[in-house]
Coordinates of C-alpha atoms in Angstrom, one line a residue:
X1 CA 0.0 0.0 0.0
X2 CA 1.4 3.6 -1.1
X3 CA 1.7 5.9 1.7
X4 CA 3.1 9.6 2.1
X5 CA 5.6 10.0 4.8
X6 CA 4.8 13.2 6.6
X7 CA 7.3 15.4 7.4
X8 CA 8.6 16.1 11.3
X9 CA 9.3 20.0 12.4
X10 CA 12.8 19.6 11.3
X11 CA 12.2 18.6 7.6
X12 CA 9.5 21.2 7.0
X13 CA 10.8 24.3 4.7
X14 CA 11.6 27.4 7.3
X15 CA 8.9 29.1 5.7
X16 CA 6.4 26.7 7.2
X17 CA 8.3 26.2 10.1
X18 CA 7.8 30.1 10.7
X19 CA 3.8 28.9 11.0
X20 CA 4.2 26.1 12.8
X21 CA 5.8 27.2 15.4
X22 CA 3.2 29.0 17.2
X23 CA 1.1 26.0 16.7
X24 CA 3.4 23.8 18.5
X25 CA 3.6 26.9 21.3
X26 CA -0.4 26.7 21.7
X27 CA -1.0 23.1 21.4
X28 CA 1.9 21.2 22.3
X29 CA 2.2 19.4 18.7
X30 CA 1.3 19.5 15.0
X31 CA -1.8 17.5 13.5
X32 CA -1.4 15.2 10.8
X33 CA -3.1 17.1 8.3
X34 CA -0.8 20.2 9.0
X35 CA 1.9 18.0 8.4
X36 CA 0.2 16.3 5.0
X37 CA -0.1 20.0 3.5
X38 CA 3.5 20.4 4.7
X39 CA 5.0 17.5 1.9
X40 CA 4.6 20.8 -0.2
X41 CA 4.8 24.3 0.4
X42 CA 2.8 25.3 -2.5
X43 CA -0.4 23.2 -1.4
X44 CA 0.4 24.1 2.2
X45 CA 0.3 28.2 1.4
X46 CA -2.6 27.7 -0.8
X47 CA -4.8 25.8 1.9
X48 CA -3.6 28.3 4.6
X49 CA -5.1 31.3 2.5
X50 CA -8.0 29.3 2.3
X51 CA -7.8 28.7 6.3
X52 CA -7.1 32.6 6.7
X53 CA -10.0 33.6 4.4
X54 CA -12.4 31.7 5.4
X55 CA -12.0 30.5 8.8
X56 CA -9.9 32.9 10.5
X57 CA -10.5 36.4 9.5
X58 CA -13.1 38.4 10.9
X59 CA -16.6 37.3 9.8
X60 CA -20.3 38.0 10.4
X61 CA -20.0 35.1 12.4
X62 CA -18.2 34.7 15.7
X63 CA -15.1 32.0 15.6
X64 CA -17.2 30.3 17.9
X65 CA -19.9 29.4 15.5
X66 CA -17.5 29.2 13.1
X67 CA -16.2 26.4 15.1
X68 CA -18.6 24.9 15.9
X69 CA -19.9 24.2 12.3
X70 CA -17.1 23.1 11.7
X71 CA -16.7 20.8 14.6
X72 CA -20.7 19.4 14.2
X73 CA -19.7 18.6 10.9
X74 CA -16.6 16.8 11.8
X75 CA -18.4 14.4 14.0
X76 CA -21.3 14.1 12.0
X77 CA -19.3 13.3 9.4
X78 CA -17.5 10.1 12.0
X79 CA -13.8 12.2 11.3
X80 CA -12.2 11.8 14.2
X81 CA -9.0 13.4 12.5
X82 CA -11.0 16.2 11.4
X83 CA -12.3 16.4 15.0
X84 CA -9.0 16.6 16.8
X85 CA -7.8 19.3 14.1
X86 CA -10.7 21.8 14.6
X87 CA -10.2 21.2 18.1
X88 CA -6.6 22.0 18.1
X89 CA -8.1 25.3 16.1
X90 CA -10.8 25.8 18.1
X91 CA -8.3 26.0 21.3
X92 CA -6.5 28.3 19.5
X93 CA -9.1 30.7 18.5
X94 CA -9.2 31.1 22.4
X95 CA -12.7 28.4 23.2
X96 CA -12.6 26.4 26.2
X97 CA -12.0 22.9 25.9
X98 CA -15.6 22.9 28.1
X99 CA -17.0 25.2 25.5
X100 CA -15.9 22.6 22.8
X101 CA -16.9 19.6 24.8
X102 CA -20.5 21.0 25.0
X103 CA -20.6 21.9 21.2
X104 CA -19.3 18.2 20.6
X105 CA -22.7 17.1 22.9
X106 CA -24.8 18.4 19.9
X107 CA -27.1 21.1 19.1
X108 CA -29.7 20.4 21.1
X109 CA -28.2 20.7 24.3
X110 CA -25.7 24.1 23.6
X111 CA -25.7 27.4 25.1
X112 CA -26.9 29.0 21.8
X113 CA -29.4 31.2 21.0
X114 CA -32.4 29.8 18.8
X115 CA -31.1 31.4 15.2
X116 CA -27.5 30.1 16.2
X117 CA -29.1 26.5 16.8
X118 CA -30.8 27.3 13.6
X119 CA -27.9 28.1 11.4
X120 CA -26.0 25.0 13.3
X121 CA -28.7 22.4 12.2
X122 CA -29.2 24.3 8.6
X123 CA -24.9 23.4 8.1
X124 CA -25.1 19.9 9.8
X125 CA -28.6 19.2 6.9
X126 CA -26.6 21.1 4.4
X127 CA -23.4 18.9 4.7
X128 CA -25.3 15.6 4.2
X129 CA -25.2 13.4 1.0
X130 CA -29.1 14.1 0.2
X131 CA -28.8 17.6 0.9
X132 CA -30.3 18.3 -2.7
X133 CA -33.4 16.3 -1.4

């Protein structure tokens, strides 16, 4: 079976290195998809502006509902690697690992107001297979 070797801190370009490093500083280590998008500094810079864009940067919405779509999605999705990474994010973004525990518990049960809950169901439908039904 073919399989990519990803890269430690030490074999990473300095450019990437230069991003990582706060990373390690917040959460103690790197996931494995930073390190997949890290083989190659083009598709790592390329996904990052998408990360920056869309993710990161100042929104309408709040990085915690940000988060939190992301992180419903994750699990409704049964990634546990995507899981762990938008945790890893989510800790960043400054959310308790309570706060993230609770949104992992499921809509129903958050500390969200009504059109959050709204919006959080509306992703979770929209990211589903039959969402055209």
């Amino acid at each position: 079976m073919a399989h990519i070797k990803l890269p430690d801190f030490e074999e990473m370009t300095p450019a990437i290195q230069e991003r990582a490093l706060p990373i390690l500083e917040k959460t103690g280590k790197l996931g494995e998809i930073f390190k997949l998008m890290a083989v190659d500094e083009k598709v790592y810079f390329a996904t990052d502006m998408m990360i920056q864009k869309y993710l990161l940067d100042e929104t309408a919405l709040s990085y915690d509902i940000k988060e939190a779509i992301a992180l419903l999605i994750s699990k409704e999705n049964g990634c546990k690697m995507c899981v762990d990474v938008h945790k890893g994010i989510a800790k960043m973004l400054g959310l308790s690992e309570e706060r993230i525990e609770e949104i992992l518990q499921g809509v129903d049960t958050l500390n969200a107001s009504d059109k959050e809950k709204a919006l959080l169901n509306f992703c979770i439908r929209a990211s589903k297979k039959d969402s055209y039904k």
